[in-house]
mmCIF file of C-alpha atoms in Angstrom:
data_model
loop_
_atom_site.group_PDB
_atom_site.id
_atom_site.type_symbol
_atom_site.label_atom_id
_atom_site.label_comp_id
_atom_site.label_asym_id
_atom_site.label_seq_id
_atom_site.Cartn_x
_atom_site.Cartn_y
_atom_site.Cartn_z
ATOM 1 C CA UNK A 1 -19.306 12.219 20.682
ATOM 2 C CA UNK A 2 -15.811 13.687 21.787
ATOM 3 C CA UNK A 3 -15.603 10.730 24.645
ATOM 4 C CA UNK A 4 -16.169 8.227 22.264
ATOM 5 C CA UNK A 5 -13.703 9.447 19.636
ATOM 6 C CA UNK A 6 -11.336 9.669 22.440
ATOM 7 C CA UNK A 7 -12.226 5.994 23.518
ATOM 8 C CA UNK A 8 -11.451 4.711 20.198
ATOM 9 C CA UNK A 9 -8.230 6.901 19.456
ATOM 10 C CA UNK A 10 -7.105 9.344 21.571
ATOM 11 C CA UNK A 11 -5.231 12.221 19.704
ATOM 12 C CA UNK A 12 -1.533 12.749 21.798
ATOM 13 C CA UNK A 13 2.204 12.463 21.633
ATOM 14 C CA UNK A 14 1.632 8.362 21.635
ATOM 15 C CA UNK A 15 -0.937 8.706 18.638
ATOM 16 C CA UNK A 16 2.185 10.354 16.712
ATOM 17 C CA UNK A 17 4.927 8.123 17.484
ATOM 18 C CA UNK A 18 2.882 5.110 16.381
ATOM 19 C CA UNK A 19 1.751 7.101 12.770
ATOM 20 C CA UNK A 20 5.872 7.323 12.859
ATOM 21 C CA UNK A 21 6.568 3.885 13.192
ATOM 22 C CA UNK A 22 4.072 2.227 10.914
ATOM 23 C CA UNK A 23 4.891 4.652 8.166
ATOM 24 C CA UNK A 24 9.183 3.934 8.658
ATOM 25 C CA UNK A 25 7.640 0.908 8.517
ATOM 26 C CA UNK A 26 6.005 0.351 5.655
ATOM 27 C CA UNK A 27 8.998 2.745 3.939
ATOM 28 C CA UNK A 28 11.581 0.074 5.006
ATOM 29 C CA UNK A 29 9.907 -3.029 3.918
ATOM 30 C CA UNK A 30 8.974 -1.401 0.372
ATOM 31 C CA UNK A 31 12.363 -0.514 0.311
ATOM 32 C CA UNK A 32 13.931 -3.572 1.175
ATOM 33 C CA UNK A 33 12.103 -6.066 -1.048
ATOM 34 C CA UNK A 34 12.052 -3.249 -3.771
ATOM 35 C CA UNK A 35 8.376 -3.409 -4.394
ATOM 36 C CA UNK A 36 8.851 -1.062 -7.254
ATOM 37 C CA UNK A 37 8.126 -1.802 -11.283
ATOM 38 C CA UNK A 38 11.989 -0.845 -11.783
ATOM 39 C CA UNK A 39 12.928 -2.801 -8.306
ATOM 40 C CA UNK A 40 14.375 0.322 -7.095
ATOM 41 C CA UNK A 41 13.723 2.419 -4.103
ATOM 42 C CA UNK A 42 11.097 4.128 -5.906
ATOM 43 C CA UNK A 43 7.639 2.750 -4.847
ATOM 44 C CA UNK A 44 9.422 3.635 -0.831
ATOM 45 C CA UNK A 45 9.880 7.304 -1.831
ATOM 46 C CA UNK A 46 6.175 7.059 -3.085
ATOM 47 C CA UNK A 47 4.910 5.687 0.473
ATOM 48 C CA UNK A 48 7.012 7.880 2.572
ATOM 49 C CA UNK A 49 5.973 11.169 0.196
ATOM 50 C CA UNK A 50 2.216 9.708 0.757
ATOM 51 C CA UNK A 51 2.461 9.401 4.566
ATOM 52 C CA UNK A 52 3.586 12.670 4.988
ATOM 53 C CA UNK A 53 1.088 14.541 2.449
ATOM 54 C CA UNK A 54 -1.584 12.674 4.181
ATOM 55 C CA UNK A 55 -0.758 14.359 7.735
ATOM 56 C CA UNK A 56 -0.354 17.573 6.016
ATOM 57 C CA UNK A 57 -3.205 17.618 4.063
ATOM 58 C CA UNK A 58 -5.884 15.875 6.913
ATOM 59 C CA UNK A 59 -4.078 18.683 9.512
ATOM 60 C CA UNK A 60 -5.109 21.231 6.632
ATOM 61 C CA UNK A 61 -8.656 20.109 6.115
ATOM 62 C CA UNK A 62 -9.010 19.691 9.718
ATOM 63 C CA UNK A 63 -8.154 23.684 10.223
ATOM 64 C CA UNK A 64 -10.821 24.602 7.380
ATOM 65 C CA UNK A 65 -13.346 22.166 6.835
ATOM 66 C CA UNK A 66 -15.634 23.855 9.704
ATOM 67 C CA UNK A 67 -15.390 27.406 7.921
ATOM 68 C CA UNK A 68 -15.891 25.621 4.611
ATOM 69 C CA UNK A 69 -19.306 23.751 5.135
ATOM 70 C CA UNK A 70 -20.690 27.425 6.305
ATOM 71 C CA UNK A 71 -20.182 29.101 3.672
ATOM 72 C CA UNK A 72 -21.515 28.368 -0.101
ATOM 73 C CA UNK A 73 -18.897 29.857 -2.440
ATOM 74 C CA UNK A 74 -16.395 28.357 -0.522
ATOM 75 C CA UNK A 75 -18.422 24.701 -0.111
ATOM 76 C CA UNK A 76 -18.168 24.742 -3.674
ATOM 77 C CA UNK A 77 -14.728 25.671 -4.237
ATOM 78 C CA UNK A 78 -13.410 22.670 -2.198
ATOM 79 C CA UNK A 79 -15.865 20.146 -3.679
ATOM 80 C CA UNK A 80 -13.712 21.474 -7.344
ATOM 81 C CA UNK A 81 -10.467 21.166 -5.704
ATOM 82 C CA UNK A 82 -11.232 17.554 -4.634
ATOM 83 C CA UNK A 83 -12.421 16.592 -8.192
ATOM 84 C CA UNK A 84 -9.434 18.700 -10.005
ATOM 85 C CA UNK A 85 -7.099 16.548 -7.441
ATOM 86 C CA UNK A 86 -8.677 13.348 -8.584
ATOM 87 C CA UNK A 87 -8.396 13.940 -12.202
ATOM 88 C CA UNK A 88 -4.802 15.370 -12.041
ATOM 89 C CA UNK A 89 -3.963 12.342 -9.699
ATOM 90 C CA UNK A 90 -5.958 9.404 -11.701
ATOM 91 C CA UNK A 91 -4.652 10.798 -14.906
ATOM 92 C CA UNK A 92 -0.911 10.905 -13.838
ATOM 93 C CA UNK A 93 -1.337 7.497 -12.427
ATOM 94 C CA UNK A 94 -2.615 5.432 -15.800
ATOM 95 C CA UNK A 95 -0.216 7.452 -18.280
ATOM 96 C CA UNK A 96 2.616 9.918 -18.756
ATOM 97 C CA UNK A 97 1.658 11.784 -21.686
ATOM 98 C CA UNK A 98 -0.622 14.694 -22.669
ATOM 99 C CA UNK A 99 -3.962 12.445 -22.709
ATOM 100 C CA UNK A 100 -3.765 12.350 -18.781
ATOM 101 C CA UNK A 101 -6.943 14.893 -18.252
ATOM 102 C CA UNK A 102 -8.836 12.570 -20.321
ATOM 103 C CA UNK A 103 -9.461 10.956 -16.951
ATOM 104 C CA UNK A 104 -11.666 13.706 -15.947
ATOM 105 C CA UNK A 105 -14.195 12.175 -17.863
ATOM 106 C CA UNK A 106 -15.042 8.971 -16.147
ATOM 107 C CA UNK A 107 -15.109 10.661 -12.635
ATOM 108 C CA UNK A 108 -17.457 12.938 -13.578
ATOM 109 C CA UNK A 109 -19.518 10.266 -15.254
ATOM 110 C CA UNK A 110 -19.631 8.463 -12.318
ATOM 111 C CA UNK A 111 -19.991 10.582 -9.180
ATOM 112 C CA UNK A 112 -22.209 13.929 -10.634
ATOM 113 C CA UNK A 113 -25.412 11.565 -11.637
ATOM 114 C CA UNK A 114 -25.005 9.729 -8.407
ATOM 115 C CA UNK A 115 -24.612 13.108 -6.222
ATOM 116 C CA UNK A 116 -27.400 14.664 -7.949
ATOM 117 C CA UNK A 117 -29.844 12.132 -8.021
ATOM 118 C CA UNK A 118 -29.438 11.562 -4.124
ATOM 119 C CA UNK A 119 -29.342 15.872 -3.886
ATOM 120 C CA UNK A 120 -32.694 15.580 -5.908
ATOM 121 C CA UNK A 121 -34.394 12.457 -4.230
ATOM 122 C CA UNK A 122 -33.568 15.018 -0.435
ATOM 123 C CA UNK A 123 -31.259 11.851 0.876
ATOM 124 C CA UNK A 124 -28.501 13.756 0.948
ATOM 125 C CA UNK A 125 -28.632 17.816 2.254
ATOM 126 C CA UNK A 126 -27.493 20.400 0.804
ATOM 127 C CA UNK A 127 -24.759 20.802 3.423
ATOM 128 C CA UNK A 128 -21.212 20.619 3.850
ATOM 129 C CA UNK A 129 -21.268 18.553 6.224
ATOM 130 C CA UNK A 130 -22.918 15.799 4.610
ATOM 131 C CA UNK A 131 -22.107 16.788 1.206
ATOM 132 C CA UNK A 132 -18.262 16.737 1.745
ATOM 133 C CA UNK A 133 -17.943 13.311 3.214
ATOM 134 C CA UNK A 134 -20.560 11.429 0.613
ATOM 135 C CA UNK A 135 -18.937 12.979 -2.305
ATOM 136 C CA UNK A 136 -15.536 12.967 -1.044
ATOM 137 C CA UNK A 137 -16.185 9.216 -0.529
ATOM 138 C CA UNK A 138 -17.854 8.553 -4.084
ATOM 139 C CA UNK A 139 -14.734 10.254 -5.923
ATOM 140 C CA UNK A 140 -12.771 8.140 -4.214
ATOM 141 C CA UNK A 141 -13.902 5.369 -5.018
ATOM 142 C CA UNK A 142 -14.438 6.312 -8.842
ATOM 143 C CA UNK A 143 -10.605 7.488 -8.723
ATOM 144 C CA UNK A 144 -9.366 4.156 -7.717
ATOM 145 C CA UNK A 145 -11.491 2.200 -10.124
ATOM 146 C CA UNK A 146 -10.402 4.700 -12.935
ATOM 147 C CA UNK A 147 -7.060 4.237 -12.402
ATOM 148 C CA UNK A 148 -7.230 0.432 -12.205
ATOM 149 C CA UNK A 149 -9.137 0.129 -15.288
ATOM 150 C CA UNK A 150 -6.997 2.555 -17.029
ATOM 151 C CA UNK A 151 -3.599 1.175 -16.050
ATOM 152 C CA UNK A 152 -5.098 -2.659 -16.547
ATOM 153 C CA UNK A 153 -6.505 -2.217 -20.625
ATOM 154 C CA UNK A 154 -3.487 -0.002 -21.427
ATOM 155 C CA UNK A 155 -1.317 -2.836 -20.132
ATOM 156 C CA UNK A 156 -3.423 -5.567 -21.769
ATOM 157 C CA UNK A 157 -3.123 -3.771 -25.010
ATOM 158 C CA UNK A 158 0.998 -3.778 -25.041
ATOM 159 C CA UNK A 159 1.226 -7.067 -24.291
ATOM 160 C CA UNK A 160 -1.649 -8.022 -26.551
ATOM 161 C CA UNK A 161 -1.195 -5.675 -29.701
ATOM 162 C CA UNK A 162 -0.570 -8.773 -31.991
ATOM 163 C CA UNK A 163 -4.433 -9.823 -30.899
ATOM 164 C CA UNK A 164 -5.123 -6.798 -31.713
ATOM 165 C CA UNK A 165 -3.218 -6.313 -35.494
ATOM 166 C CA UNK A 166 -5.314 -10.039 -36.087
ATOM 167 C CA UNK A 167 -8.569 -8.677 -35.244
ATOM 168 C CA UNK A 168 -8.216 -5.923 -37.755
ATOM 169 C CA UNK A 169 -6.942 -7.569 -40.782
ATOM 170 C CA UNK A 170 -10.601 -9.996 -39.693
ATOM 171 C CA UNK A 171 -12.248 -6.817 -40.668
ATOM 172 C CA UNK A 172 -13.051 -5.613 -37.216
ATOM 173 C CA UNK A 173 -12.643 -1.283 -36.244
ATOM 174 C CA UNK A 174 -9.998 -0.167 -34.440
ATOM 175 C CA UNK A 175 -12.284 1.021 -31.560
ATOM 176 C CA UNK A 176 -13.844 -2.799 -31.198
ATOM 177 C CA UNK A 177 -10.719 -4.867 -31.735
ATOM 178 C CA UNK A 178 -9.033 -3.215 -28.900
ATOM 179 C CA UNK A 179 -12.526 -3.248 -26.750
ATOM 180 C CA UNK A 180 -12.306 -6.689 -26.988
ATOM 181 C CA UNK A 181 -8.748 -7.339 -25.817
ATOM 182 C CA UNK A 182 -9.054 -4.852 -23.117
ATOM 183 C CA UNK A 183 -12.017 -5.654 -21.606
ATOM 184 C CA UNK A 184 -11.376 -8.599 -19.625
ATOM 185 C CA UNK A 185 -8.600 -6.632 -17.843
ATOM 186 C CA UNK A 186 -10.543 -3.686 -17.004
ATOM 187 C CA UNK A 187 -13.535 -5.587 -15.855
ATOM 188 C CA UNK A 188 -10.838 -6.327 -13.150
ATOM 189 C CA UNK A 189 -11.077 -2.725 -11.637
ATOM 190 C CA UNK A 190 -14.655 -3.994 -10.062
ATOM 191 C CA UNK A 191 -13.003 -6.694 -7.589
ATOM 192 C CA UNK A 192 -11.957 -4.344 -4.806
ATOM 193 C CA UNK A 193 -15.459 -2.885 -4.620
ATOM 194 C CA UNK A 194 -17.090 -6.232 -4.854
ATOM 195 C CA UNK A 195 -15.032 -7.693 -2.250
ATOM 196 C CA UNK A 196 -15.669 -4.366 -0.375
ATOM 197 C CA UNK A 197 -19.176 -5.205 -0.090
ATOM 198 C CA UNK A 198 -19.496 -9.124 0.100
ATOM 199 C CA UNK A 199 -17.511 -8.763 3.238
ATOM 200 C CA UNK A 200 -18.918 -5.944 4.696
ATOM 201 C CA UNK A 201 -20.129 -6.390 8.844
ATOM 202 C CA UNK A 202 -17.968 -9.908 8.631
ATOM 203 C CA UNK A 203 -14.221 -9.139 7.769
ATOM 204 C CA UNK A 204 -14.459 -5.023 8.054
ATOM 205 C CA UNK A 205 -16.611 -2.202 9.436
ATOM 206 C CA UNK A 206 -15.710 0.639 7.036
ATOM 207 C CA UNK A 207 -15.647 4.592 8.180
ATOM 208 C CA UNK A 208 -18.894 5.520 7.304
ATOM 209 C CA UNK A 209 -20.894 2.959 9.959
ATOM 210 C CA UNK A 210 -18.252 3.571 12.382
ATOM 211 C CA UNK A 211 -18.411 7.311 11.954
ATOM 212 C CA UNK A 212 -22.522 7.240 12.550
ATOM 213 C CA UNK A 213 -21.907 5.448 15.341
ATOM 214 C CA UNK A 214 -19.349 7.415 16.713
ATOM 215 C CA UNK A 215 -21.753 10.642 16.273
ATOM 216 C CA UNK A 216 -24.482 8.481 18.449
ATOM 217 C CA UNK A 217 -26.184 6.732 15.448
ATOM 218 C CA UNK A 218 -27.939 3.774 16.268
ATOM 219 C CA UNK A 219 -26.650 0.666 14.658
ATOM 220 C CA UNK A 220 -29.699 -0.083 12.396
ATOM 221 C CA UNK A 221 -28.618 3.918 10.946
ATOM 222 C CA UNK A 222 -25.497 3.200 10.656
ATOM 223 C CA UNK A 223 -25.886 -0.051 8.493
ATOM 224 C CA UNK A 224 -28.468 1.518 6.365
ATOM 225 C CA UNK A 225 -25.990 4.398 6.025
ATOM 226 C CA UNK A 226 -23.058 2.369 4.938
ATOM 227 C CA UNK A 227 -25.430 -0.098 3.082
ATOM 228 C CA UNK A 228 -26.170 3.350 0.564
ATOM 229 C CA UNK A 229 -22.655 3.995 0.482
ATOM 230 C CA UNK A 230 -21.456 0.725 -0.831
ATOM 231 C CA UNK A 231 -24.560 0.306 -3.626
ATOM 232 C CA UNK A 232 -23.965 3.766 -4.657
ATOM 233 C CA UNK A 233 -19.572 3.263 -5.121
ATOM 234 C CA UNK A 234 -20.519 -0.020 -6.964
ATOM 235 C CA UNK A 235 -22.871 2.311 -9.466
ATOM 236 C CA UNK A 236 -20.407 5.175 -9.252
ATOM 237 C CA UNK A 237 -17.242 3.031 -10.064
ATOM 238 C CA UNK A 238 -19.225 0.760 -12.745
ATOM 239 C CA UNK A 239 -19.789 3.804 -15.185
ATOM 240 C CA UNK A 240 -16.402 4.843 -14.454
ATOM 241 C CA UNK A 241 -15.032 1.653 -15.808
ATOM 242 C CA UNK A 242 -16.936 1.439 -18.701
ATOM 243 C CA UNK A 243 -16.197 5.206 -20.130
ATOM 244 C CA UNK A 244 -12.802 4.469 -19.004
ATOM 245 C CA UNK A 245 -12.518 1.462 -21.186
ATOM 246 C CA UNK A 246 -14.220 3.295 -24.173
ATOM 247 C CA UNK A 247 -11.774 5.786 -23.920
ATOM 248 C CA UNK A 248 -9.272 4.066 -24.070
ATOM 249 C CA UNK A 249 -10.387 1.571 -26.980
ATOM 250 C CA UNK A 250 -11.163 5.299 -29.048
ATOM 251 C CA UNK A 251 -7.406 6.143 -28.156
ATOM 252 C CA UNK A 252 -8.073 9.038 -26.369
ATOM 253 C CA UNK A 253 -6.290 7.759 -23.311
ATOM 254 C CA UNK A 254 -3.034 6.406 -24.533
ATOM 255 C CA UNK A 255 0.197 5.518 -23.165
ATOM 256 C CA UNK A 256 3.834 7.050 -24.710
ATOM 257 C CA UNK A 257 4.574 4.082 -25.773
ATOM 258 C CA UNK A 258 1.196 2.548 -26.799
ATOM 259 C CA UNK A 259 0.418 5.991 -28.919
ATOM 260 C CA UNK A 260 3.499 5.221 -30.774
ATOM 261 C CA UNK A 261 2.562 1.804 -31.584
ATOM 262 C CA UNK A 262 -1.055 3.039 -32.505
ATOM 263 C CA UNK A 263 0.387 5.559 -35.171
ATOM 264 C CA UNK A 264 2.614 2.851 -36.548
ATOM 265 C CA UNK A 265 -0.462 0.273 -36.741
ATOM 266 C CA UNK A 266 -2.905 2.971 -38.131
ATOM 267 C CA UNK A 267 -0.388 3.615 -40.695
ATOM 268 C CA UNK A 268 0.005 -0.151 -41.534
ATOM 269 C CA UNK A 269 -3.231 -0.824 -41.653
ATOM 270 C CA UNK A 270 -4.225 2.280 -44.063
ATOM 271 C CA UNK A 271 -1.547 1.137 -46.566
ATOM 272 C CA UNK A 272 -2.629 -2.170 -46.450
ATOM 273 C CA UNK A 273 -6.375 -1.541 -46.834
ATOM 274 C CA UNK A 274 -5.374 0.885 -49.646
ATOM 275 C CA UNK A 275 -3.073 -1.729 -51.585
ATOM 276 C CA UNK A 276 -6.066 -4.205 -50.805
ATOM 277 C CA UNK A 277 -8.721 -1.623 -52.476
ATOM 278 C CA UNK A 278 -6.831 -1.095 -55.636
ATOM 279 C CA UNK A 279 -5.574 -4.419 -56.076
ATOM 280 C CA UNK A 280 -9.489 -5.682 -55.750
ATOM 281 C CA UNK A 281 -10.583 -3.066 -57.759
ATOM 282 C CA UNK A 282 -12.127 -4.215 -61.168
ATOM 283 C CA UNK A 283 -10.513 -1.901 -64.378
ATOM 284 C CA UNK A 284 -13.061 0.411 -65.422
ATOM 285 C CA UNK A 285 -14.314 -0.202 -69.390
ATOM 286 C CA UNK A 286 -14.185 3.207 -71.550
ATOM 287 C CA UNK A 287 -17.325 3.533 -73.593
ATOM 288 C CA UNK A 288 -16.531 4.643 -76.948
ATOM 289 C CA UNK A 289 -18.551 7.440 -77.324
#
């Protein structure tokens, strides 16, 4: 196993200096073209502070992950930290305000049933060192899809409120009119995982199959291996788009600017439903008694 890792990518000084260059590189060329939402310099600080927490935190896991998947408490303890990460980092990512750890919800949604069914079902050990990598994978990919769905019907409903002000004065709830305008753009979230898979073993051969075969797999394994991986991120990331989009038609993940406008339109619409009510409502008759 160590000769083919060392085939594939030997870990020395020349290792380094290329990590170096393509990360300067990728820091000058978002820089340059200002591939940031402001067209600042922002997005490059963002790619250079990623490269480098990336080496740190990889150089940490490396130094602990073999005590880790020995011991129990401690198994348990880092499978928490990688979830309280997520949530802290998928929240943060899709809004600014205090409804952030909302996004705790469709992780959990997504990867627990899927980790326990395959813990249940014996396909996956009760070990660290298969239980790290499979969930660390699954959270992953519920993370991204979270965050795209989140970002995507949050942005759909600013530029769409108007859509959304019609669809309530037609007599639809709050929860559906907005359902309807954001659900188009978070069915979007789906794409990278679908293209994931339709290309898999023709454009890319993702970590997990090279991984098995690095630790002397065969390749029939390996496919099956990475064949489970992809189904189960494609259920995992599906639930975590749909309670993603739920919560955010409910309002309970807003943006600053989007729970402004929702207090403003729940206001509006209250007066006018109450103005409607008594207008429409026929003058009660006193019976003499």
């Amino acid at each position: 196993m160590n000769s083919a890792s060392a085939a594939l990518l030997p870990v020395n000084a020349a290792l380094g200096w290329v990590l170096a260059v393509l990360l300067a590189a990728a820091v000058a060329v978002t820089a340059v073209v200002r591939l940031s939402p402001g067209q600042d310099f922002g997005r490059a600080r963002e790619v250079l502070t990623a490269g480098v927490r990336a080496a740190v935190q990889l150089t940490a896991v490396s130094a602990v992950i073999g005590w880790v998947i020995h011991h129990g408490a401690a198994l348990v303890g880092f499978l928490l930290l990688m979830y309280v990460v997520a949530v802290r980092t998928a929240g943060r990512r899709i809004t600014s305000d205090a409804t952030w750890w909302w996004a705790g919800v469709p992780l959990a949604a997504g990867v627990v049933p899927a980790v326990a069914l395959l813990l249940a079902t014996g396909l996956l050990p009760v070990r660290g060192i298969a239980l790290i990598p499979v969930t660390g994978i699954l959270v992953g990919g519920a993370l991204t899809a979270t965050v795209l769905a989140g970002r995507q019907s949050l942005a759909a409903l600013d530029q769409r409120h108007g859509e959304v002000e019609a669809a309530l004065a037609l007599g639809l709830s709050p929860r559906d009119a907005r359902i309807e305008i954001a659900r188009p753009a978070a069915s979007d979230a789906l794409v990278p995982g679908l293209d994931q898979t339709r290309t898999v073993g023709l454009v890319t051969l993702p970590g997990a199959f090279v991984g098995m075969l690095l630790g002397g797999a065969d390749a029939l394994t390996a496919g099956a291996v990475q064949l489970f991986v992809l189904v189960a991120l494609m259920a995992v990331q599906a639930v975590a788009v749909t309670i993603t989009l739920e919560l955010v038609a409910r309002s309970r993940l807003t943006s600053p600017r989007r729970a402004k406008a929702l207090r403003s339109s729940r206001w509006t619409w209250s007066s006018w439903r109450a103005r409607h009510t008594t207008r429409s409502t026929p003058p009660s008759e006193h019976t003499p008694s």
